[in-house]
């Protein structure tokens, strides 16, 4: 046994001696040894390198003579590119391992690789910039280097990122770049990305932010001031604490901040119609929300700041995607008014953090509880059945405009003979704080009761009664005679309603002026024969009236159909 043990030790000793005759590996313990400097060979110090944009895959070859450790340990190399004059290469612009997994005395960097690294570091395109390159020799915990300057001219055209983010102390997500706010990249009608971006977010006054091409470094960074975007420039300072639409154009190197005071719902479905405004509340993260009572199903738009120049509309062919009207016109993207298939109290959510922008409409769960929906609903006037309302799910609608009068007792009942369940509406139909608005609308609570409903004033009313939300809504139109030689300085003469379906106005009119009967902008009656003093007219059709040959005082009278689609007119000179 002793002999065999001695032989084994001898074999181990011989093997160790064999290893020590070759380069020692880096697993050996550190001792009192030194590592010499490598020496750069090429490119020589102050060499000029012009990167060819047409040859992005061409390479720059870096060579050097090797370093050595006095203990014979293995040495590995990397080439670094850093700012001119650097002597510490902990955070270089670019680092590339030498060939042969770091052991060779050569390394290659492609033109596109060096161009991108210098772009990310903020060096300008198509310009000569001085950088320092170094070969760094590493052995265990020791390293040495040899360096020299290079004059590098980047590609002619700047790299334009395909994504952009907002980050900084001024933003909702702060300075943590990993949580930066993504910006929506605009696209053309074919879905191709443009070099234009936008985002909606809150900014804090006096604090700063920048744009980044990624949510981690290295990344392209953009700052600037006064709307001018500067690559690697100073951070932009928010002028006020507010919600903004932030827009960036990387083709023109510009940015803009549009303060968003509010997003609102505007349209025929709300109180006031297209002349109304139901604001949403900002929730943070580019999202607005609000509970709004809808008088009817139908069309609407999202409007910013009460300005008709900032409208979000539905992208044709999508479920609920939105685009700014001006953007759709510019980029050739088809859009239309948004649509609601619900009525009653509903929650709108406008999400401008998505790409594309989206919206949702849902019933407000906190609204009044439902009333059992009957199979039929009839309107009675002084005990006589006047109209069966049309059922659509839980909602009944008059379908046409009903000529109702104050002083008449109106009741609602589930049976055509009045023997069924009776229903009542709270408040007076037609009562309004703004009775001269173009479209006057209101709502009432619905309940089971024999009290019926009371009409405030004679008018032609559209009724919608939603049993699922226990709400009833109504609206009517006030008509105006538009009279102009210059549209922007037109006269708008308010007409008086006369039961049933008649509107009249007596006023001074001028020959040669054009005219139209409007309740902007839902109703726009044009003449079927524009030169006649009396005749027929069509909503959203016909031509402007041009029928007066003499100035004077006239009485203009119209009688509209119960759907406001057609009517008759007459002008009489007094």
XYZ file of C-alpha atoms in Angstrom:
574
model
C 0.000 0.000 0.000
C 2.806 2.421 0.817
C 4.426 1.742 -2.551
C 1.215 2.483 -4.426
C 0.618 5.706 -2.452
C 4.165 6.922 -3.174
C 3.684 6.192 -6.867
C 0.451 8.207 -6.944
C 2.176 11.205 -5.333
C 4.986 10.930 -7.853
C 2.531 10.969 -10.770
C 0.741 14.035 -9.355
C 4.059 15.838 -8.882
C 5.123 15.116 -12.459
C 1.779 16.338 -13.807
C 2.047 19.593 -11.828
C 5.569 20.110 -13.103
C 4.312 19.664 -16.672
C 1.626 22.301 -16.209
C 4.126 24.772 -14.751
C 6.190 24.563 -17.921
C 3.342 26.130 -19.927
C 1.406 29.459 -19.453
C -0.104 29.390 -16.022
C -3.898 29.564 -15.828
C -5.710 32.335 -13.983
C -6.969 30.073 -11.252
C -3.547 30.226 -9.564
C -3.354 32.361 -6.430
C -2.236 35.988 -6.725
C 1.209 36.783 -5.499
C 3.879 39.381 -5.880
C 3.817 39.706 -9.660
C 3.431 42.445 -12.278
C 1.496 42.980 -15.515
C 3.218 44.893 -18.316
C 1.486 47.374 -20.631
C 0.316 46.362 -24.091
C 1.419 48.649 -26.934
C -0.941 49.897 -29.646
C 0.112 49.219 -33.228
C -2.836 50.402 -35.335
C -4.616 52.637 -35.842
C -1.812 54.956 -34.863
C -2.446 57.886 -32.540
C -4.340 60.767 -34.232
C -5.290 58.629 -37.197
C -8.300 59.952 -39.136
C -11.155 57.509 -39.766
C -14.125 58.389 -41.997
C -17.052 56.024 -41.550
C -18.724 55.216 -44.876
C -22.522 55.198 -44.610
C -22.700 53.158 -47.831
C -20.480 50.456 -46.311
C -21.914 49.965 -42.801
C -20.430 46.455 -42.453
C -16.840 47.507 -43.230
C -14.513 47.068 -40.239
C -11.797 48.995 -38.446
C -9.105 46.573 -37.264
C -7.293 47.345 -34.021
C -3.946 45.650 -33.267
C -1.394 45.794 -30.453
C 1.551 43.963 -28.964
C 0.806 41.818 -25.987
C 1.209 42.382 -22.279
C 2.629 39.721 -19.968
C 2.462 38.841 -16.305
C 5.694 38.122 -14.477
C 3.984 35.066 -13.001
C 3.071 33.714 -16.428
C -0.703 34.062 -15.949
C -3.004 34.297 -18.962
C -3.812 37.801 -20.264
C -7.027 38.841 -22.008
C -7.777 41.996 -24.003
C -10.562 44.358 -24.942
C -10.685 47.454 -27.098
C -12.561 50.473 -25.732
C -13.660 53.728 -27.335
C -14.120 56.619 -24.895
C -14.192 60.405 -24.690
C -10.971 62.138 -25.696
C -8.380 62.200 -22.943
C -9.909 59.389 -20.913
C -7.622 57.460 -18.605
C -10.274 55.431 -16.819
C -12.370 53.137 -18.970
C -15.024 51.976 -16.523
C -17.881 53.450 -18.618
C -16.617 53.556 -22.203
C -18.643 54.588 -25.235
C -17.979 51.163 -26.732
C -16.187 48.022 -25.550
C -15.295 45.057 -27.776
C -13.572 41.822 -26.687
C -10.481 40.806 -28.649
C -10.678 37.914 -31.085
C -10.258 34.333 -29.870
C -12.512 35.019 -26.857
C -10.248 37.847 -25.756
C -6.875 36.193 -26.062
C -5.836 37.505 -29.520
C -3.882 40.676 -30.234
C -6.506 42.066 -32.589
C -10.148 43.174 -32.536
C -12.568 44.459 -35.177
C -15.344 47.074 -34.933
C -17.796 47.649 -37.768
C -18.506 51.121 -39.119
C -22.171 50.907 -38.110
C -21.229 49.702 -34.621
C -18.873 52.630 -34.023
C -21.282 55.114 -35.628
C -24.159 54.009 -33.387
C -22.023 54.083 -30.226
C -20.841 57.609 -30.987
C -24.393 58.673 -31.840
C -25.647 57.393 -28.479
C -22.814 59.291 -26.812
C -23.944 62.518 -28.473
C -21.285 63.020 -31.152
C -22.728 64.833 -34.201
C -23.276 63.147 -37.554
C -21.162 64.092 -40.585
C -18.560 65.803 -38.417
C -15.064 64.945 -37.236
C -14.845 64.192 -33.501
C -11.884 63.298 -31.346
C -12.138 60.150 -29.227
C -9.642 58.009 -27.354
C -9.184 54.343 -28.045
C -7.363 51.969 -25.766
C -6.425 48.324 -25.571
C -7.004 47.138 -22.013
C -5.065 44.079 -20.817
C -6.597 42.157 -17.921
C -5.096 39.450 -15.743
C -6.887 38.377 -12.624
C -7.643 41.627 -10.747
C -4.914 43.603 -12.499
C -5.204 45.603 -15.699
C -3.040 47.872 -17.801
C -3.684 49.770 -20.981
C -2.219 51.650 -23.886
C -4.195 54.434 -25.564
C -4.201 56.953 -28.367
C -6.536 59.509 -29.905
C -8.555 59.017 -33.080
C -10.317 61.543 -35.303
C -13.573 59.880 -36.367
C -16.135 61.251 -38.824
C -19.567 59.686 -38.320
C -22.086 58.767 -41.025
C -23.558 61.674 -42.949
C -27.099 61.132 -41.628
C -28.078 61.009 -37.990
C -29.663 57.865 -36.554
C -33.357 58.477 -35.887
C -34.841 56.245 -33.164
C -37.962 54.164 -33.784
C -39.209 54.641 -30.221
C -39.215 57.551 -27.814
C -39.913 58.004 -24.081
C -40.354 60.931 -21.680
C -38.532 60.858 -18.349
C -37.431 63.341 -15.742
C -38.277 65.010 -12.473
C -41.144 66.952 -14.104
C -43.022 63.821 -15.221
C -45.538 61.578 -13.471
C -43.017 58.696 -13.324
C -40.001 60.710 -12.133
C -36.362 60.081 -12.955
C -36.454 56.260 -13.033
C -35.756 55.654 -16.724
C -37.126 52.107 -16.551
C -40.545 53.675 -15.832
C -40.330 56.312 -18.569
C -43.577 57.293 -20.334
C -43.789 55.793 -23.845
C -44.665 58.203 -26.644
C -47.034 57.200 -29.428
C -45.365 57.058 -32.825
C -47.546 58.559 -35.542
C -48.177 56.456 -38.651
C -49.262 57.247 -42.190
C -52.347 55.815 -43.895
C -50.375 52.648 -44.787
C -49.282 52.043 -41.204
C -45.692 53.138 -41.771
C -44.055 54.802 -38.789
C -43.255 58.512 -39.024
C -40.542 60.314 -37.087
C -43.187 62.119 -35.063
C -44.241 61.257 -31.533
C -46.687 62.471 -28.907
C -47.701 61.711 -25.339
C -50.222 63.063 -22.828
C -49.018 63.530 -19.266
C -48.834 65.947 -16.351
C -45.697 68.065 -15.894
C -44.622 69.985 -12.786
C -43.703 73.655 -13.178
C -39.993 74.474 -13.013
C -38.907 70.853 -13.164
C -37.146 69.246 -16.103
C -37.486 66.295 -18.460
C -35.822 64.758 -21.495
C -36.678 62.417 -24.327
C -34.951 59.009 -24.521
C -34.863 56.367 -27.247
C -34.943 53.507 -24.715
C -35.793 52.835 -21.070
C -32.190 52.067 -20.158
C -28.808 53.554 -21.027
C -27.122 53.870 -23.433
C -29.873 55.663 -25.335
C -30.305 58.674 -27.549
C -31.173 61.661 -25.393
C -32.824 64.910 -26.432
C -33.235 68.171 -24.586
C -33.629 71.729 -25.740
C -35.627 74.915 -25.196
C -38.130 77.205 -26.919
C -39.411 74.369 -29.095
C -36.002 73.479 -30.528
C -34.894 69.903 -29.913
C -31.183 69.359 -29.248
C -29.530 65.943 -29.225
C -27.783 65.472 -25.862
C -28.959 68.995 -24.990
C -29.919 70.351 -21.593
C -33.196 69.138 -20.086
C -36.428 70.936 -20.978
C -38.122 72.855 -18.146
C -41.924 72.639 -17.764
C -43.456 76.151 -17.935
C -46.499 75.389 -15.730
C -47.949 72.584 -13.658
C -50.551 71.161 -16.032
C -51.494 68.265 -18.274
C -49.857 68.563 -21.688
C -49.850 66.992 -25.086
C -46.114 66.683 -25.769
C -45.234 66.476 -29.474
C -41.822 65.707 -30.994
C -40.728 65.918 -34.646
C -37.341 64.239 -35.168
C -37.248 65.238 -38.833
C -37.291 68.920 -37.960
C -35.795 68.587 -34.455
C -38.686 70.404 -32.792
C -41.009 69.817 -29.856
C -44.191 71.483 -28.621
C -46.248 71.544 -25.414
C -50.022 71.980 -25.705
C -51.666 72.583 -22.330
C -54.802 70.441 -21.960
C -57.279 72.201 -19.695
C -59.936 69.556 -20.322
C -61.210 66.826 -22.618
C -64.987 66.886 -23.052
C -67.838 65.014 -24.673
C -69.710 67.062 -27.286
C -72.574 65.845 -29.447
C -76.231 65.115 -29.879
C -76.237 62.593 -27.032
C -75.646 65.147 -24.227
C -77.477 68.042 -22.646
C -76.999 71.005 -24.982
C -76.236 68.803 -27.981
C -73.412 70.021 -30.198
C -73.550 73.301 -28.317
C -73.063 71.544 -24.973
C -69.925 70.358 -23.212
C -69.495 67.546 -20.668
C -65.923 67.552 -19.268
C -63.983 64.463 -18.202
C -61.561 64.374 -15.263
C -57.854 63.561 -15.612
C -56.933 60.324 -13.803
C -53.188 60.329 -14.463
C -51.233 58.174 -16.879
C -52.824 59.809 -19.935
C -56.359 58.700 -18.959
C -59.532 60.817 -18.549
C -62.823 59.576 -17.089
C -66.277 60.915 -16.289
C -69.869 59.885 -15.555
C -72.209 61.581 -18.023
C -75.947 61.371 -18.530
C -76.709 60.497 -22.152
C -80.009 61.756 -23.459
C -79.990 59.480 -26.454
C -77.931 57.053 -28.473
C -75.967 58.572 -31.316
C -72.940 60.535 -32.411
C -70.421 62.583 -30.434
C -66.775 63.633 -30.430
C -64.052 64.220 -27.839
C -63.014 67.889 -27.793
C -60.003 69.469 -26.056
C -60.143 72.858 -24.362
C -63.527 73.678 -25.921
C -61.682 74.150 -29.232
C -63.154 72.700 -32.433
C -59.610 72.475 -33.795
C -58.846 69.641 -31.360
C -61.266 66.789 -31.988
C -60.711 63.055 -31.463
C -62.827 60.916 -33.780
C -63.364 57.222 -34.454
C -60.987 55.566 -36.957
C -63.145 53.897 -39.600
C -62.932 50.101 -39.480
C -61.828 49.863 -35.839
C -63.752 49.036 -32.675
C -62.889 52.030 -30.516
C -59.687 53.610 -31.849
C -59.354 57.392 -32.069
C -57.369 59.912 -34.062
C -57.133 63.678 -33.969
C -59.248 65.026 -36.830
C -56.435 67.270 -38.078
C -53.988 64.334 -38.009
C -56.393 62.100 -39.911
C -56.817 64.744 -42.606
C -53.065 65.247 -42.895
C -52.177 61.555 -43.057
C -55.132 60.367 -45.147
C -56.685 58.212 -42.407
C -60.467 57.817 -42.576
C -62.449 58.838 -39.503
C -66.005 59.572 -38.428
C -67.952 60.793 -35.404
C -67.829 58.482 -32.401
C -71.011 56.559 -31.581
C -72.742 55.548 -28.359
C -75.173 52.631 -28.339
C -76.104 53.418 -24.713
C -78.209 56.089 -23.077
C -78.684 57.092 -19.447
C -75.892 57.558 -16.923
C -72.668 56.188 -18.438
C -68.962 56.247 -17.651
C -66.647 57.424 -20.439
C -62.967 56.468 -20.340
C -60.586 58.201 -22.747
C -57.205 56.450 -22.822
C -54.484 58.493 -24.503
C -51.688 56.256 -23.219
C -52.543 53.585 -25.773
C -51.368 53.282 -29.359
C -53.769 53.867 -30.945
C -55.824 56.013 -28.597
C -59.022 54.313 -27.395
C -62.234 54.974 -25.501
C -64.896 52.940 -23.711
C -68.482 53.629 -22.652
C -70.233 51.611 -19.946
C -73.222 52.067 -17.717
C -72.481 53.797 -14.435
C -72.970 51.153 -11.706
C -73.667 53.945 -9.197
C -76.590 55.330 -11.199
C -80.185 54.909 -10.043
C -81.396 51.326 -9.978
C -83.506 49.936 -12.829
C -87.273 49.926 -13.122
C -88.815 46.733 -14.518
C -89.049 47.114 -18.293
C -92.567 46.643 -19.726
C -93.261 45.047 -23.072
C -94.974 48.214 -24.328
C -95.113 51.874 -23.396
C -97.812 54.330 -24.464
C -98.076 58.112 -24.112
C -101.500 59.543 -23.296
C -102.629 63.173 -23.652
C -105.604 64.144 -21.463
C -106.502 60.457 -21.236
C -106.323 59.761 -24.988
C -103.609 57.458 -26.314
C -101.308 59.635 -28.406
C -98.283 57.481 -29.302
C -96.758 54.053 -28.729
C -93.068 54.472 -28.045
C -90.614 52.208 -29.862
C -88.792 49.623 -27.733
C -85.071 48.874 -28.098
C -83.914 46.632 -25.268
C -84.647 48.494 -22.031
C -85.121 51.830 -23.789
C -88.231 53.310 -25.344
C -88.043 56.232 -27.773
C -90.646 58.423 -29.388
C -88.727 58.020 -32.657
C -90.151 61.273 -33.959
C -90.533 64.698 -32.385
C -93.813 64.961 -30.481
C -95.678 68.272 -30.497
C -96.396 68.596 -26.772
C -98.115 71.443 -24.943
C -98.050 72.913 -21.490
C -101.401 72.572 -19.759
C -102.047 69.108 -21.199
C -101.984 66.170 -18.789
C -99.557 63.546 -20.147
C -99.300 60.032 -18.721
C -97.258 56.927 -19.497
C -98.716 53.437 -19.288
C -97.759 49.903 -20.268
C -101.226 49.198 -21.794
C -102.820 50.876 -24.797
C -106.084 51.404 -22.864
C -104.313 52.878 -19.829
C -105.061 49.887 -17.590
C -101.450 48.773 -17.173
C -98.582 50.036 -15.016
C -98.267 53.811 -14.895
C -94.968 55.684 -14.848
C -93.967 59.193 -13.857
C -91.114 61.555 -14.687
C -89.714 63.889 -12.054
C -89.475 67.575 -12.935
C -91.016 69.308 -15.928
C -90.143 68.217 -19.442
C -88.864 71.305 -21.246
C -87.671 73.126 -18.136
C -84.177 74.518 -18.698
C -81.780 77.159 -17.378
C -80.936 77.953 -21.004
C -84.218 77.788 -22.964
C -82.792 79.756 -25.933
C -79.974 77.280 -26.643
C -79.905 75.721 -30.121
C -80.686 72.321 -28.640
C -82.393 72.314 -25.248
C -82.163 69.031 -23.347
C -82.754 67.595 -19.932
C -83.257 64.453 -17.873
C -85.743 63.169 -15.320
C -85.876 60.267 -12.910
C -88.294 57.490 -13.868
C -90.557 55.757 -11.344
C -93.729 53.702 -11.173
C -96.447 56.257 -10.437
C -99.682 57.597 -11.848
C -98.371 61.177 -11.724
C -97.327 61.096 -15.390
C -95.303 64.012 -16.729
C -95.692 67.774 -16.978
C -94.559 69.815 -19.994
C -93.025 73.234 -19.306
C -93.574 74.795 -22.723
C -94.977 74.053 -26.139
C -92.358 72.420 -28.361
C -91.582 69.410 -30.524
C -89.858 66.949 -28.183
C -87.812 63.785 -28.665
C -88.363 61.427 -25.710
C -86.100 58.564 -24.595
C -86.978 56.486 -21.539
C -84.368 54.050 -20.220
C -85.769 51.576 -17.671
C -82.354 50.022 -16.962
C -81.085 53.329 -15.524
C -84.489 54.637 -14.370
C -83.852 57.780 -16.404
C -85.804 59.669 -19.042
C -84.253 62.220 -21.361
C -85.753 64.764 -23.720
C -84.651 67.491 -26.081
C -86.037 69.991 -28.558
C -84.622 72.369 -31.168
C -84.842 76.137 -31.325
C -84.726 77.284 -34.942
C -82.854 80.280 -36.324
C -82.878 82.105 -39.633
C -79.282 82.582 -40.791
C -78.902 85.684 -42.995
C -75.566 86.724 -44.520
C -73.516 88.294 -47.232
C -70.383 87.296 -45.306
C -70.732 84.036 -43.402
C -68.423 85.120 -40.585
C -70.552 88.207 -39.822
C -73.950 86.535 -40.357
C -77.188 87.421 -38.569
C -78.837 84.649 -36.557
C -82.505 85.508 -35.971
C -84.199 83.346 -33.315
C -87.609 82.040 -34.426
C -90.700 81.578 -32.230
C -92.298 78.148 -31.907
C -96.044 77.930 -32.662
C -97.903 74.694 -31.960
C -97.649 72.376 -33.843
C -94.296 72.123 -35.674
C -94.254 75.770 -36.782
C -91.563 78.430 -36.343
C -91.849 82.083 -37.305
C -89.814 85.303 -37.171
C -90.462 88.878 -38.314
C -87.371 90.950 -39.013
C -85.627 93.199 -41.535
C -83.949 91.293 -44.378
C -81.798 92.423 -47.280
C -82.061 91.543 -50.927
C -79.266 89.403 -52.315
C -78.341 87.980 -48.906
C -78.198 84.202 -48.585
C -80.287 82.455 -45.937
C -80.829 79.124 -44.236
C -83.041 77.794 -41.435
C -80.777 76.212 -38.830
C -80.523 74.762 -35.388
C -76.743 74.523 -35.543
C -75.636 72.022 -36.469
C -78.093 69.147 -36.195
C -80.719 70.834 -38.378
C -79.791 72.747 -41.554
C -82.707 73.333 -43.915
C -81.895 74.301 -47.501
C -84.400 75.280 -50.205
C -85.407 72.855 -52.919
C -86.014 75.968 -55.101
C -83.760 78.689 -53.649
C -85.308 81.537 -55.685
C -88.938 80.965 -54.597
C -90.612 82.890 -51.769
C -92.399 79.707 -50.678
C -91.901 76.017 -51.214
C -90.301 72.930 -49.725
C -87.012 72.472 -47.927
C -84.744 69.589 -46.887
C -82.542 69.042 -43.844
C -78.866 68.775 -44.829
C -79.906 69.240 -48.427
C -81.207 71.810 -50.847
C -79.458 75.138 -51.425
C -79.078 78.425 -49.609
C -82.177 80.619 -49.920
C -81.587 83.475 -52.396
C -85.132 84.683 -52.957
C -85.345 88.321 -51.870
C -85.247 91.016 -54.552
C -85.996 93.941 -52.274
C -84.894 95.007 -48.805
C -87.678 95.126 -46.253
C -89.418 93.763 -43.224
C -90.432 90.128 -43.734
C -92.217 87.408 -41.833
C -90.539 84.040 -42.424
C -92.524 80.936 -41.428
C -91.550 77.269 -41.601
C -93.462 74.104 -40.813
C -91.245 71.075 -40.138
C -92.062 67.385 -40.365
C -92.115 65.343 -37.154
C -88.648 63.949 -37.995
C -87.129 67.322 -38.967
C -86.083 65.961 -42.342
C -88.390 67.997 -44.557
C -90.611 71.062 -44.293
C -92.263 73.987 -46.007
C -91.391 77.674 -45.879
C -92.871 81.062 -46.754
C -91.488 84.618 -46.856
C -94.064 87.442 -46.718
C -93.056 91.096 -47.074
C -94.872 93.307 -44.567
